[in-house]
mmCIF file of C-alpha atoms and ligand atoms in Angstrom:
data_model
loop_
_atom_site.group_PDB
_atom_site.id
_atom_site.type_symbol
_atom_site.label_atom_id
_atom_site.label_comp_id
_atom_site.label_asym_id
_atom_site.label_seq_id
_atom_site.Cartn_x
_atom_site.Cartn_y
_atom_site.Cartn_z
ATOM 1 C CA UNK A 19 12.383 -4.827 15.474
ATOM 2 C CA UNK A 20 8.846 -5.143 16.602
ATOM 3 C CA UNK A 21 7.978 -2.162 17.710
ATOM 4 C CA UNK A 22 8.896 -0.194 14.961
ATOM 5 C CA UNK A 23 6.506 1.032 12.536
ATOM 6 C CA UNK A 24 5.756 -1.165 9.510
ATOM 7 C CA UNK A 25 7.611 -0.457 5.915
ATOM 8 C CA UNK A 26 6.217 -3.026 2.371
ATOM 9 C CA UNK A 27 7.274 -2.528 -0.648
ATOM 10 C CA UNK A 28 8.112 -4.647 -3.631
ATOM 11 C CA UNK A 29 9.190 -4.703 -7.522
ATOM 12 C CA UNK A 30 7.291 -7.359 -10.301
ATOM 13 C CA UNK A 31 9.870 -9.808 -11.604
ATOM 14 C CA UNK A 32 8.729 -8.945 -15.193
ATOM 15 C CA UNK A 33 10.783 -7.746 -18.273
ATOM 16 C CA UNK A 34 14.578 -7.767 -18.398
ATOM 17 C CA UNK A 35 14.932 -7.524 -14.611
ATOM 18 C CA UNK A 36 15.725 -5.001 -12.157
ATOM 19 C CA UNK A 37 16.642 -2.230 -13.994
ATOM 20 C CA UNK A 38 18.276 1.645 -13.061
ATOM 21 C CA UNK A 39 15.092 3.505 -12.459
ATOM 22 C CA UNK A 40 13.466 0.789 -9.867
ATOM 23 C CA UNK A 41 17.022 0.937 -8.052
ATOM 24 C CA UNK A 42 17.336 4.708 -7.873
ATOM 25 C CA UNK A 43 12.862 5.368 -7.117
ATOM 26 C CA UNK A 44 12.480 2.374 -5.302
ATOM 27 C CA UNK A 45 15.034 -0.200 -3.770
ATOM 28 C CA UNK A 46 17.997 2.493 -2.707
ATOM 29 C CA UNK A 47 15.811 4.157 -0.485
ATOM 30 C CA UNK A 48 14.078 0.727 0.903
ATOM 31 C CA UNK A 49 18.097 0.036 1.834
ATOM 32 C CA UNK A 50 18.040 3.571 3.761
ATOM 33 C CA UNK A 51 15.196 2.939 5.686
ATOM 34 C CA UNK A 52 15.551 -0.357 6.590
ATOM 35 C CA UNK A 53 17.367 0.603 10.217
ATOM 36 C CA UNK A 54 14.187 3.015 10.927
ATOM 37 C CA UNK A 55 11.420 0.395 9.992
ATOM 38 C CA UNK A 56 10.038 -3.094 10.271
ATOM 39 C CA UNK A 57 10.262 -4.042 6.636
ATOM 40 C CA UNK A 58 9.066 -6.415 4.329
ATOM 41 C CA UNK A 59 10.047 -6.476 0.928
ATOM 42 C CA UNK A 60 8.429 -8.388 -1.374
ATOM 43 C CA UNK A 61 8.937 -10.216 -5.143
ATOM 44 C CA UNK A 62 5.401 -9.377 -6.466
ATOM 45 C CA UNK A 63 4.672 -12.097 -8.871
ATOM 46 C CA UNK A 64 1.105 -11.984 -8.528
ATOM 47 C CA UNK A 65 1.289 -9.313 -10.209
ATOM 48 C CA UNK A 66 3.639 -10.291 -12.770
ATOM 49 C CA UNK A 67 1.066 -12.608 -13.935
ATOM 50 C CA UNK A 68 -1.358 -9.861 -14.665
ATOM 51 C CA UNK A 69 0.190 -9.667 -18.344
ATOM 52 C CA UNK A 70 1.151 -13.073 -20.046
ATOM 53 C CA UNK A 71 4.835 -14.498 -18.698
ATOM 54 C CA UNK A 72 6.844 -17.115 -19.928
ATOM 55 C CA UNK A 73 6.766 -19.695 -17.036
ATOM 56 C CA UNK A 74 10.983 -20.758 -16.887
ATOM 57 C CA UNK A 75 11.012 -16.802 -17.299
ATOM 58 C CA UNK A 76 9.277 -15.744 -14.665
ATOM 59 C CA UNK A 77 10.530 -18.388 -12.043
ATOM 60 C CA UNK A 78 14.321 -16.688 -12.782
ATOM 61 C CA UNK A 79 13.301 -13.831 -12.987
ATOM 62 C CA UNK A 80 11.380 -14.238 -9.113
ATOM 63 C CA UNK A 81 14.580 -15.609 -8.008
ATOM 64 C CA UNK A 82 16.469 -12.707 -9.495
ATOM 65 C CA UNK A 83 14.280 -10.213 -7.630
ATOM 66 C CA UNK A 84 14.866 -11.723 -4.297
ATOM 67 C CA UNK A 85 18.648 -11.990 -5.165
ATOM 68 C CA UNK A 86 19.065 -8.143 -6.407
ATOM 69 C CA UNK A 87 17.200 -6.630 -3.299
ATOM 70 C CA UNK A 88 19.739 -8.215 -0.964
ATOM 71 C CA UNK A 89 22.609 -7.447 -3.383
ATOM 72 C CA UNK A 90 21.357 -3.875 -3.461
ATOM 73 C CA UNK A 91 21.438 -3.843 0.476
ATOM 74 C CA UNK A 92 18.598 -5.911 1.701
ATOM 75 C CA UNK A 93 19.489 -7.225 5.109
ATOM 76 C CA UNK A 94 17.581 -10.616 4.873
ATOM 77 C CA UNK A 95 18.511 -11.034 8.829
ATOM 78 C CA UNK A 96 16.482 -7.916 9.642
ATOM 79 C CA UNK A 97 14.047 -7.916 6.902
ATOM 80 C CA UNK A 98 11.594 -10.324 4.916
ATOM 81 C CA UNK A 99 12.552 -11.072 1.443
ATOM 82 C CA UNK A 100 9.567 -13.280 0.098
ATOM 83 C CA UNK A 101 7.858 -14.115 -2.564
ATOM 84 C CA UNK A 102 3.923 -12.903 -3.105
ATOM 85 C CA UNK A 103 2.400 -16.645 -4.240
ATOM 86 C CA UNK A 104 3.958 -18.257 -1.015
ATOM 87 C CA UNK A 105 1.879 -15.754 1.237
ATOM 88 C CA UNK A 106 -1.937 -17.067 0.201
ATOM 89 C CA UNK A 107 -3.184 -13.998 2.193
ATOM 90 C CA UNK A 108 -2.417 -11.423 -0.548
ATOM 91 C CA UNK A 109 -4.887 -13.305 -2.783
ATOM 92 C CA UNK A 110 -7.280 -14.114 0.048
ATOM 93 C CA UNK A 111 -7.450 -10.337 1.391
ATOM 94 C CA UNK A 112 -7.292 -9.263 -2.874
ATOM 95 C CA UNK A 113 -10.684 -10.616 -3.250
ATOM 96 C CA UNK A 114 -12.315 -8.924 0.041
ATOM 97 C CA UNK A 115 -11.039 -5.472 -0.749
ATOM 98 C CA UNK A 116 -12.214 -6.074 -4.578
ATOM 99 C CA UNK A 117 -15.657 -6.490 -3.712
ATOM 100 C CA UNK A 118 -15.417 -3.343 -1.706
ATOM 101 C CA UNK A 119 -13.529 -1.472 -4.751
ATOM 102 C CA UNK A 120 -15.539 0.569 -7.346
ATOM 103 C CA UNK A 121 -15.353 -0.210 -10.911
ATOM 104 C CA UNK A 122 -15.432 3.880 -11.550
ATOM 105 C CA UNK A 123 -11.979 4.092 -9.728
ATOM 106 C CA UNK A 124 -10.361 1.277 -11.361
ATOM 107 C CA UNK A 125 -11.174 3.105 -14.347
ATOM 108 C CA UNK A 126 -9.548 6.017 -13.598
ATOM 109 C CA UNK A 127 -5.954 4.197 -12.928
ATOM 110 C CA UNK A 128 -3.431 5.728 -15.346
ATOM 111 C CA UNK A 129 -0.789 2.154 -15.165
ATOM 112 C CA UNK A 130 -4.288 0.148 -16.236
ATOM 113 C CA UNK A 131 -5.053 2.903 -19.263
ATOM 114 C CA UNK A 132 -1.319 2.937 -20.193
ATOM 115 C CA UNK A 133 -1.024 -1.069 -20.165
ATOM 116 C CA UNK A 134 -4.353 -1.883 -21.267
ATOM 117 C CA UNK A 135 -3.966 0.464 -24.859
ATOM 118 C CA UNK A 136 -1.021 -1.743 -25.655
ATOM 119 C CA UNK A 137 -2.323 -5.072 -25.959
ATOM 120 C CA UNK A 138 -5.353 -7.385 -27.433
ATOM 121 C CA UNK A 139 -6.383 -9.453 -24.502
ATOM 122 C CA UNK A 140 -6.899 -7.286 -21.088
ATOM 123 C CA UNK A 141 -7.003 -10.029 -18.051
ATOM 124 C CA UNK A 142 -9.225 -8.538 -15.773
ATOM 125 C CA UNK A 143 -6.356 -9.209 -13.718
ATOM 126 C CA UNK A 144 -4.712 -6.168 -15.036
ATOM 127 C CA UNK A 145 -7.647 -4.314 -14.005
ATOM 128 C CA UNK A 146 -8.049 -5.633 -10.505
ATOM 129 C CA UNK A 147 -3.965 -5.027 -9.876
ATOM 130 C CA UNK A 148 -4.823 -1.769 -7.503
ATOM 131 C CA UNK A 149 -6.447 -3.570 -4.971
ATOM 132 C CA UNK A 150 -4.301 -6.727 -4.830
ATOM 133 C CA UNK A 151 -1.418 -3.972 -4.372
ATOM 134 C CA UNK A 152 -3.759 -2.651 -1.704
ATOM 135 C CA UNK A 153 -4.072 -6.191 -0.083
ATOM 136 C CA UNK A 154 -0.273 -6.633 0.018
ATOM 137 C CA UNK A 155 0.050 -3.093 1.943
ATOM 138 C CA UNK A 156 -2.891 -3.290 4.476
ATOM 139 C CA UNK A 157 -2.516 -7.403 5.174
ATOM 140 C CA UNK A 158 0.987 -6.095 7.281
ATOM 141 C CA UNK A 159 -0.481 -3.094 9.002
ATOM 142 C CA UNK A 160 1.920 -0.704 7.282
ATOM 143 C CA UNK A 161 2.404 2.537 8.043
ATOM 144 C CA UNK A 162 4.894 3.480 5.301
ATOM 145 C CA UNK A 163 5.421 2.498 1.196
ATOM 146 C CA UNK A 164 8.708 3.593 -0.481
ATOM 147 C CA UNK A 165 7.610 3.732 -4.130
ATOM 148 C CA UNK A 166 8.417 5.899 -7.618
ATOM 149 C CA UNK A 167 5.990 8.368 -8.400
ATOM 150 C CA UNK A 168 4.556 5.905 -10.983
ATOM 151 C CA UNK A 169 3.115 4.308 -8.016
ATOM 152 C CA UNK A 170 1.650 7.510 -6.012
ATOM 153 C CA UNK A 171 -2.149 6.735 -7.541
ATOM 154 C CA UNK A 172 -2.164 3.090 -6.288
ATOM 155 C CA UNK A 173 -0.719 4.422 -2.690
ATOM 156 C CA UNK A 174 -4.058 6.805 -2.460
ATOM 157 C CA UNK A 175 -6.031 4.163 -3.518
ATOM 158 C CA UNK A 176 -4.933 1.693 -1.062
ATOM 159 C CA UNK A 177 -5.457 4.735 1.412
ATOM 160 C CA UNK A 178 -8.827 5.125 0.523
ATOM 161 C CA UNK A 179 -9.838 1.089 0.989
ATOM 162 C CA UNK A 180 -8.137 1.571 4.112
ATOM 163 C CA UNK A 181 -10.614 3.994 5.350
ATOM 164 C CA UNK A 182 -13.287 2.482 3.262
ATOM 165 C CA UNK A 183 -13.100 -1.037 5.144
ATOM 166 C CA UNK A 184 -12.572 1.173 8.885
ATOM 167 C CA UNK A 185 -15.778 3.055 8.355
ATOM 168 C CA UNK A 186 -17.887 0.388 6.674
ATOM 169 C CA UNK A 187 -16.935 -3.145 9.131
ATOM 170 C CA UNK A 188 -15.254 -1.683 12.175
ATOM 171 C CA UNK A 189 -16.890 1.816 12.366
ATOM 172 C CA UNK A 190 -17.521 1.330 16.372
ATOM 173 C CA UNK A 191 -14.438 -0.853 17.178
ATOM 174 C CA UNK A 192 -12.184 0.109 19.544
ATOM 175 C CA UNK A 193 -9.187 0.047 17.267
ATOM 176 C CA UNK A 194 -9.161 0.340 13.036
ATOM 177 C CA UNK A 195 -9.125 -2.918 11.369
ATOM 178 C CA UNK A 196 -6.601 -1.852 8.807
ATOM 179 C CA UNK A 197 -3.494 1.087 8.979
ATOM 180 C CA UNK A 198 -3.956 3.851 6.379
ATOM 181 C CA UNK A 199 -0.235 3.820 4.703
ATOM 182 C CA UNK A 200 1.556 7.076 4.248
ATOM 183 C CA UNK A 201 3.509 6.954 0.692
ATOM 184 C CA UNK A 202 7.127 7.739 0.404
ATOM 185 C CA UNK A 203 8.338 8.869 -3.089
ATOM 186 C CA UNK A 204 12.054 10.199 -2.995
ATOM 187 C CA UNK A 205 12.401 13.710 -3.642
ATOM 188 C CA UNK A 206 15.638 13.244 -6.505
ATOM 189 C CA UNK A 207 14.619 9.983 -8.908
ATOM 190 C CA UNK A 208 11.317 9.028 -8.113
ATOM 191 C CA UNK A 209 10.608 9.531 -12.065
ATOM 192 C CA UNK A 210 13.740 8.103 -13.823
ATOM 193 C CA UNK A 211 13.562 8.287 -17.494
ATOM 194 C CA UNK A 212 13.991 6.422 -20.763
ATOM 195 C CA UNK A 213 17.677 7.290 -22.493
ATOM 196 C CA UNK A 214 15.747 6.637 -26.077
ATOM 197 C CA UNK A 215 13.090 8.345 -25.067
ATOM 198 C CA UNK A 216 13.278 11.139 -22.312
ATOM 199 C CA UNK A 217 9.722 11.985 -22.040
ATOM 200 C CA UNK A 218 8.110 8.440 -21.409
ATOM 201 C CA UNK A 219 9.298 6.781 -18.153
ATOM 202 C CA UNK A 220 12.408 4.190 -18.051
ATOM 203 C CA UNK A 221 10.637 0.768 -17.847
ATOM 204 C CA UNK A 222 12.199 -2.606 -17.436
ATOM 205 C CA UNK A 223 9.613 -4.357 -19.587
ATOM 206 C CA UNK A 224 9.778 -1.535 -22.751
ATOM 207 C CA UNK A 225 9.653 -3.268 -26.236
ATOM 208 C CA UNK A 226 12.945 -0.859 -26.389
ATOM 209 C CA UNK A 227 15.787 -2.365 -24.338
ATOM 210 C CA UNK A 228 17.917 0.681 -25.492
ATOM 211 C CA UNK A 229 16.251 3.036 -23.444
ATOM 212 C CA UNK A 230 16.583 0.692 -20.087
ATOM 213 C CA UNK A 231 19.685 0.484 -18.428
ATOM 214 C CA UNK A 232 18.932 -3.008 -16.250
ATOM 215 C CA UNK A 233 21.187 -4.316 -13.042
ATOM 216 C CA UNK A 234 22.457 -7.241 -14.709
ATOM 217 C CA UNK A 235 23.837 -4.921 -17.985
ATOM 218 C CA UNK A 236 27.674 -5.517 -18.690
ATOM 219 C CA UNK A 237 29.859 -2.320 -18.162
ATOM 220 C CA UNK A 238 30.048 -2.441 -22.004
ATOM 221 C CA UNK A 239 26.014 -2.640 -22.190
ATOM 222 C CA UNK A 240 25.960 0.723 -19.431
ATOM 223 C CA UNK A 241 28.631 2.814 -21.773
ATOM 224 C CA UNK A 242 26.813 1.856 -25.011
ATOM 225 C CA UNK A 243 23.308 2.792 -23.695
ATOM 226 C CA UNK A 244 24.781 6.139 -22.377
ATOM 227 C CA UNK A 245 26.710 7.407 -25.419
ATOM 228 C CA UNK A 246 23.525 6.761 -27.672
ATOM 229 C CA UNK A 247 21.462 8.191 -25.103
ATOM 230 C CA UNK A 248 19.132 11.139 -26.556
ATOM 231 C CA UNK A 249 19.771 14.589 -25.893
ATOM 232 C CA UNK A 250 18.969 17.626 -27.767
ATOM 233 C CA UNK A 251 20.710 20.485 -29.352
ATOM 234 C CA UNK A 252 20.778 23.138 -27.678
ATOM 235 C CA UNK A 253 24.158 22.043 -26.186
ATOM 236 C CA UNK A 254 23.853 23.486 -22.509
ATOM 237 C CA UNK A 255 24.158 21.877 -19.533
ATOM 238 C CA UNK A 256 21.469 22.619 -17.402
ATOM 239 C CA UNK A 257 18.416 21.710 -15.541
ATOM 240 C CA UNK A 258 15.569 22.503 -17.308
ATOM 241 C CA UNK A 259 11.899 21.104 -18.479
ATOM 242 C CA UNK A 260 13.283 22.089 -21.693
ATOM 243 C CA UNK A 261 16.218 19.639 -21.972
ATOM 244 C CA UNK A 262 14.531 16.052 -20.697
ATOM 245 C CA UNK A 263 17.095 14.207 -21.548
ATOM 246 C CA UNK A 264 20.045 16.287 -20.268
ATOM 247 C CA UNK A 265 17.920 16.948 -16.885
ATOM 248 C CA UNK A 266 17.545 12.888 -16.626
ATOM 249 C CA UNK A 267 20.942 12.129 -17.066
ATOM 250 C CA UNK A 268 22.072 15.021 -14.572
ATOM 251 C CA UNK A 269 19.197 13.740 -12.152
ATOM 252 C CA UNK A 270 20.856 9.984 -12.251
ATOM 253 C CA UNK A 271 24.407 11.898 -11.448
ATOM 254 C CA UNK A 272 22.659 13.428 -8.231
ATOM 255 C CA UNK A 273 20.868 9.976 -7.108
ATOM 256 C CA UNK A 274 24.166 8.543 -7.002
ATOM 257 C CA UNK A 275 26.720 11.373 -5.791
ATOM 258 C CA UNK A 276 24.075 12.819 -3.394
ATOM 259 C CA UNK A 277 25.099 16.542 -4.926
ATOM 260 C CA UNK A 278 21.782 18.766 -6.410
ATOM 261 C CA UNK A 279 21.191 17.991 -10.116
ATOM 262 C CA UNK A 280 22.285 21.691 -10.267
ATOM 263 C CA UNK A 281 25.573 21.198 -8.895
ATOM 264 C CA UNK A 282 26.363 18.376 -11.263
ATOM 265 C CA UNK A 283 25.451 20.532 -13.881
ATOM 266 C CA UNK A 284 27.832 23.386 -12.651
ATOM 267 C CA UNK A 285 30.507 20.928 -12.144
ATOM 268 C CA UNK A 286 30.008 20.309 -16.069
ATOM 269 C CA UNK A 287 30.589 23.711 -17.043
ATOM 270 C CA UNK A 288 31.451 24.513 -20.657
ATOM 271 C CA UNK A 289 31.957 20.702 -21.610
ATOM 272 C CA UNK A 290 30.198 19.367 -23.926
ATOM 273 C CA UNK A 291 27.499 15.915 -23.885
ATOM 274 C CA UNK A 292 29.998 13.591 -24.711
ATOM 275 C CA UNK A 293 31.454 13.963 -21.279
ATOM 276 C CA UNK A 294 28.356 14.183 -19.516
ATOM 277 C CA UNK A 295 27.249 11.351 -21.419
ATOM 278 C CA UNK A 296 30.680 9.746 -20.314
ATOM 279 C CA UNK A 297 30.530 11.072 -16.633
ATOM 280 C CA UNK A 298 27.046 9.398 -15.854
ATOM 281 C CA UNK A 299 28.103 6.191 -17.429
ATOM 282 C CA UNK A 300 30.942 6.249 -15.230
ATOM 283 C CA UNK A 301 29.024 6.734 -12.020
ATOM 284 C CA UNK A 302 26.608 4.271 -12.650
ATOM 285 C CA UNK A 303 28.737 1.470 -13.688
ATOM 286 C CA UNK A 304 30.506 1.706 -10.677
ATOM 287 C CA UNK A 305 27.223 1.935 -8.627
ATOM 288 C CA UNK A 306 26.221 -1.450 -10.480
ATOM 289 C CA UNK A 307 29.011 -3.764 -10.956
ATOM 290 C CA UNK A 308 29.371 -4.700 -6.805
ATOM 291 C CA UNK A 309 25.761 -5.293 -6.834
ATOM 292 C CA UNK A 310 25.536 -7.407 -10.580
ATOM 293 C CA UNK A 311 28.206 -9.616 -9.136
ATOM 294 C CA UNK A 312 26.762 -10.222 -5.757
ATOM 295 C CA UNK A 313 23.312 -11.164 -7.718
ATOM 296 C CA UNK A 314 25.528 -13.851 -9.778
ATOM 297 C CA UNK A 315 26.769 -15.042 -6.705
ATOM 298 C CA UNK A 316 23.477 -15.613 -4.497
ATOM 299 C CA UNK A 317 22.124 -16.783 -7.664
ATOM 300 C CA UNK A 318 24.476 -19.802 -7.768
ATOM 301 C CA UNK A 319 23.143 -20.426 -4.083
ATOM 302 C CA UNK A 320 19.706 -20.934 -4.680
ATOM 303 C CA UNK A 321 19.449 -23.188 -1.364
ATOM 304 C CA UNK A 322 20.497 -20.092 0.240
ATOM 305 C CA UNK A 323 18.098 -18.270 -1.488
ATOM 306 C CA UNK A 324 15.294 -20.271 -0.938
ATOM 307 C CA UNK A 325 16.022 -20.544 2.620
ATOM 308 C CA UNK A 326 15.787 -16.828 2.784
ATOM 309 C CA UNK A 327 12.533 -16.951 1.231
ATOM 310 C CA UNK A 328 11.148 -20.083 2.995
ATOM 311 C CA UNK A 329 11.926 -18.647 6.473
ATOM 312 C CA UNK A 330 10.436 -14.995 5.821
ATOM 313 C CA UNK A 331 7.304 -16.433 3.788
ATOM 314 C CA UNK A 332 6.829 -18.417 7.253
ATOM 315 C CA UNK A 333 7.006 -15.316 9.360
ATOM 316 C CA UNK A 334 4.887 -13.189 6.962
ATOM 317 C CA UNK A 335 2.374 -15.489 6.713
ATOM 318 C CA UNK A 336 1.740 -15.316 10.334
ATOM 319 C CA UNK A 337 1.485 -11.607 10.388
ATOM 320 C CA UNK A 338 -0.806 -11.702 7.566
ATOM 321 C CA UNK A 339 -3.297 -14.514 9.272
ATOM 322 C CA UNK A 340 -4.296 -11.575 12.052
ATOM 323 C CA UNK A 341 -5.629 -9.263 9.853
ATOM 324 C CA UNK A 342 -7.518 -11.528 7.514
ATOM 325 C CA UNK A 343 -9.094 -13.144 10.525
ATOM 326 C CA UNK A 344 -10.320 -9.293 11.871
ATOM 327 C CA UNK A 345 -10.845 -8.734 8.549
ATOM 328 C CA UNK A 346 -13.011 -11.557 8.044
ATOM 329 C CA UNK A 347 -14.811 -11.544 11.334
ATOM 330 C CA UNK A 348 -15.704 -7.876 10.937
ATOM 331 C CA UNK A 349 -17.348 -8.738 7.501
ATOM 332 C CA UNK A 350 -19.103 -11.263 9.206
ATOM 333 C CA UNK A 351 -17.799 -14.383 7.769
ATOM 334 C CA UNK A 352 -18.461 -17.388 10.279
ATOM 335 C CA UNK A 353 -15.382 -17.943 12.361
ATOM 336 C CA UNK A 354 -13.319 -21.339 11.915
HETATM 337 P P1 LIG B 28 6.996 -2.962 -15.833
HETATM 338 O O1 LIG B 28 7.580 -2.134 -16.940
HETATM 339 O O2 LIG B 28 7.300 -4.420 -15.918
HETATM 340 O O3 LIG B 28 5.561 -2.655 -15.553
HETATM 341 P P2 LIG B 28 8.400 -1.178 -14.067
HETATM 342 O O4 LIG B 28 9.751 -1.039 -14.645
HETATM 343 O O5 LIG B 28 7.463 -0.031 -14.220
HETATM 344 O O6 LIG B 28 7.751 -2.536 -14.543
HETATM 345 P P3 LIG B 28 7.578 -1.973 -11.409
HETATM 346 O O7 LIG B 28 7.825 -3.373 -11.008
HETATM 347 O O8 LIG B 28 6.206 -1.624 -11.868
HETATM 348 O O9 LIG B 28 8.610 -1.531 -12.544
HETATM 349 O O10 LIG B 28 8.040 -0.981 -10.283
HETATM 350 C C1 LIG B 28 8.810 -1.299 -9.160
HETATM 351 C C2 LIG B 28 9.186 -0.029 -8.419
HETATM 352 O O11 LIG B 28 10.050 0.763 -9.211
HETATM 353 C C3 LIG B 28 7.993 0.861 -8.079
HETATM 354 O O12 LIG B 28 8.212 1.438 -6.807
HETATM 355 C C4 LIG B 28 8.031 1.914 -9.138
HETATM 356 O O13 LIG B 28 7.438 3.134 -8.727
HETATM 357 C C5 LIG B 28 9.530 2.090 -9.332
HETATM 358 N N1 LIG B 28 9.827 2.581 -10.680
HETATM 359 C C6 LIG B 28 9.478 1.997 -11.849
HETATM 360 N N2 LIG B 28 9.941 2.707 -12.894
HETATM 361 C C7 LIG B 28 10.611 3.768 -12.367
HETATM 362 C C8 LIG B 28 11.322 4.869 -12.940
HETATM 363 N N3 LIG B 28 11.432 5.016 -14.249
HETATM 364 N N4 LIG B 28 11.894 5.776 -12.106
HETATM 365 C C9 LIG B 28 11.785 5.635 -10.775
HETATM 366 N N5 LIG B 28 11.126 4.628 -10.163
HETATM 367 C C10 LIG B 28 10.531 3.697 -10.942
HETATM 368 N N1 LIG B 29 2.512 -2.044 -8.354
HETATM 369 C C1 LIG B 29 3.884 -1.904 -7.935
HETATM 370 C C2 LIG B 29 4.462 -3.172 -7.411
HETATM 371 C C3 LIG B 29 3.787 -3.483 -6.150
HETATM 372 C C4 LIG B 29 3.960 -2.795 -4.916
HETATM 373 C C5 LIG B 29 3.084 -3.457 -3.999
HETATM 374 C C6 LIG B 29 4.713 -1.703 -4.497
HETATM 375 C C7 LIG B 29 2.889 -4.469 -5.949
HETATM 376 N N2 LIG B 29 2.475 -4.457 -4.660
HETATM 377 C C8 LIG B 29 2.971 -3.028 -2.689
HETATM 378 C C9 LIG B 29 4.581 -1.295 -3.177
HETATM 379 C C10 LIG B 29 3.728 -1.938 -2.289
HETATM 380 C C11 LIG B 29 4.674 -1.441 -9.093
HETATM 381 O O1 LIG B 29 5.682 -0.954 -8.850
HETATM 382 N N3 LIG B 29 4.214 -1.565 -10.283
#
């Protein structure tokens, strides 16, 4: 609906895919607030290309995206499922609010620290990735960004270009040229984490696929990653800083069932981490297998797919074309 307020948010096709942790921070609550807001949701493969991809990898892997948000929920009737590249505004509005970003907070981003100690060759693309996330918010006048808490620096910095570009090209206008977006991180699995490693976040493009539990994982796949996933030894269930990987697995039972992670613990009394091992496998193979087989299915229909994508690239495009002609008119460019 039109009037209501605006909602963007999007995943990279990157990696193995879709995996647990950007269902559970991210695209489950996109599906819940999709009857409150106007929403586009978007495959972000702009950004993909900020670290090297494998071309015939990264084309099924952008039509995987689009296929897994509406098998999680997506309602491409009511919402925009689209890809980045077919919306030339995100680049065009990218490079406006990059020469009005400061190379001191670029510097300070913990994803470009994290990303850029792992490899050789740092695109400056990798560096610049804040403010073409920025773009992709402020081009749709958005008021709200469901994200994991991974995300919550980008989200301020967007909020501060925002204001930055109000204050320095439309300081006396009657209305602000771009909507600062509020951030919406869920309070129960905004920070899912790796089952091979419970104190570094689950990640779908980890050189580890143990630790990743991804949409398109057999049953088989789920149970095996679960059973090996680490624990400790102080054999308690219970929520506590001290017990990472027991508190993860307990926070994935209380995404899914809606109890507290406290009450799944309770209701684990006295057993041991076998079956809480075997309890959260259980859950989560059941929350995956309706949605892995709906993504085989739309992925079969790629003319339905692409119509999806063709019609809501269309209708994004022309939102996008009003703010980068304000945008552009308030920074004094000459008017076509
Ligand atoms: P990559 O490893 O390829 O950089 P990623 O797995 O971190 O990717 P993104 O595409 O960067 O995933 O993130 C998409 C969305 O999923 C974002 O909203 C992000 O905050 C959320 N997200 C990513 N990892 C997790 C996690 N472990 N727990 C909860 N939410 C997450
Ligand atoms: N940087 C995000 C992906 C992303 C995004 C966005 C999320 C790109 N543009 C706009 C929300 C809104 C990530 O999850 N790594």
């Amino acid at each position: 609906m039109a009037s209501q307020p605006i909602l963007f948010s999007g995943v990279q096709p990157t990696g193995g895919g879709i995996m647990l942790g950007n269902y559970m921070g991210a695209i489950r609550n996109w599906v819940k607030l999709q009857d409150s807001y106007n929403c586009l949701f978007c495959v972000v493969d702009l950004h993909a290309v900020t670290v090297r991809q494998e071309p015939a990898r990264l084309r099924e892997l952008s039509y995987r995206n689009a296929a897994s948000y509406i098998a999680c929920g997506i309602d491409p009737e009511r919402s925009l499922v689209f890809m980045q590249s077919h919306v030339p505004a995100h680049a065009e509005l990218a490079w406006l609010l990059t020469c009005n970003t400061w190379m001191g907070e670029l510097s300070r981003m913990t994803q470009f620290k994290d990303k850029s100690a792992k490899g050789e060759n740092i695109g400056t693309g990798l560096f610049t990735y804040p403010s073409l996330m920025a773009a992709d918010i402020l081009l749709y006048q958005t008021k709200i960004v469901p994200v994991g808490q991974d995300q919550k620096q980008h989200l301020e910095l967007a909020r501060d270009l925002a204001i930055r570009m109000n204050n320095t090209y439309a300081a006396k206008a009657k209305e602000p040229l771009l909507t600062v977006p509020d951030v919406y991180i869920p309070p129960v699995g905004a920070r899912i984490m790796s089952l091979s490693d419970p104190l570094k976040k689950m990640s779908k493009s980890d050189d580890d696929p143990a630790g990743t539990v991804f949409l398109m994982d057999t049953d088989a796949e789920i149970e095996k990653k679960f059973k090996r996933a680490v624990t400790d030894s102080m054999n308690r269930i219970a929520v506590s800083d001290e017990q990472p990987g027991v508190k993860n697995l307990l926070t994935i039972q209380s995404v899914i069932t809606g109890e507290s992670p406290e009450a799944c613990a309770a209701a684990l009394e006295g057993q041991g981490y076998a079956k809480l091992k075997g309890r959260t496998a259980e859950l989560v193979i059941e929350t995956l297998r309706p949605i892995r087989e709906k993504v085989h299915q739309l992925m079969d229909d790629k003319t339905y797919l692409d119509g999806v994508l063709k019609r809501s690239a269309e209708a994004a495009s022309a939102r996008a074309e009003k703010t980068i002609s304000r945008v552009k008119e308030a920074m004094g460019f000459v008017t076509r």
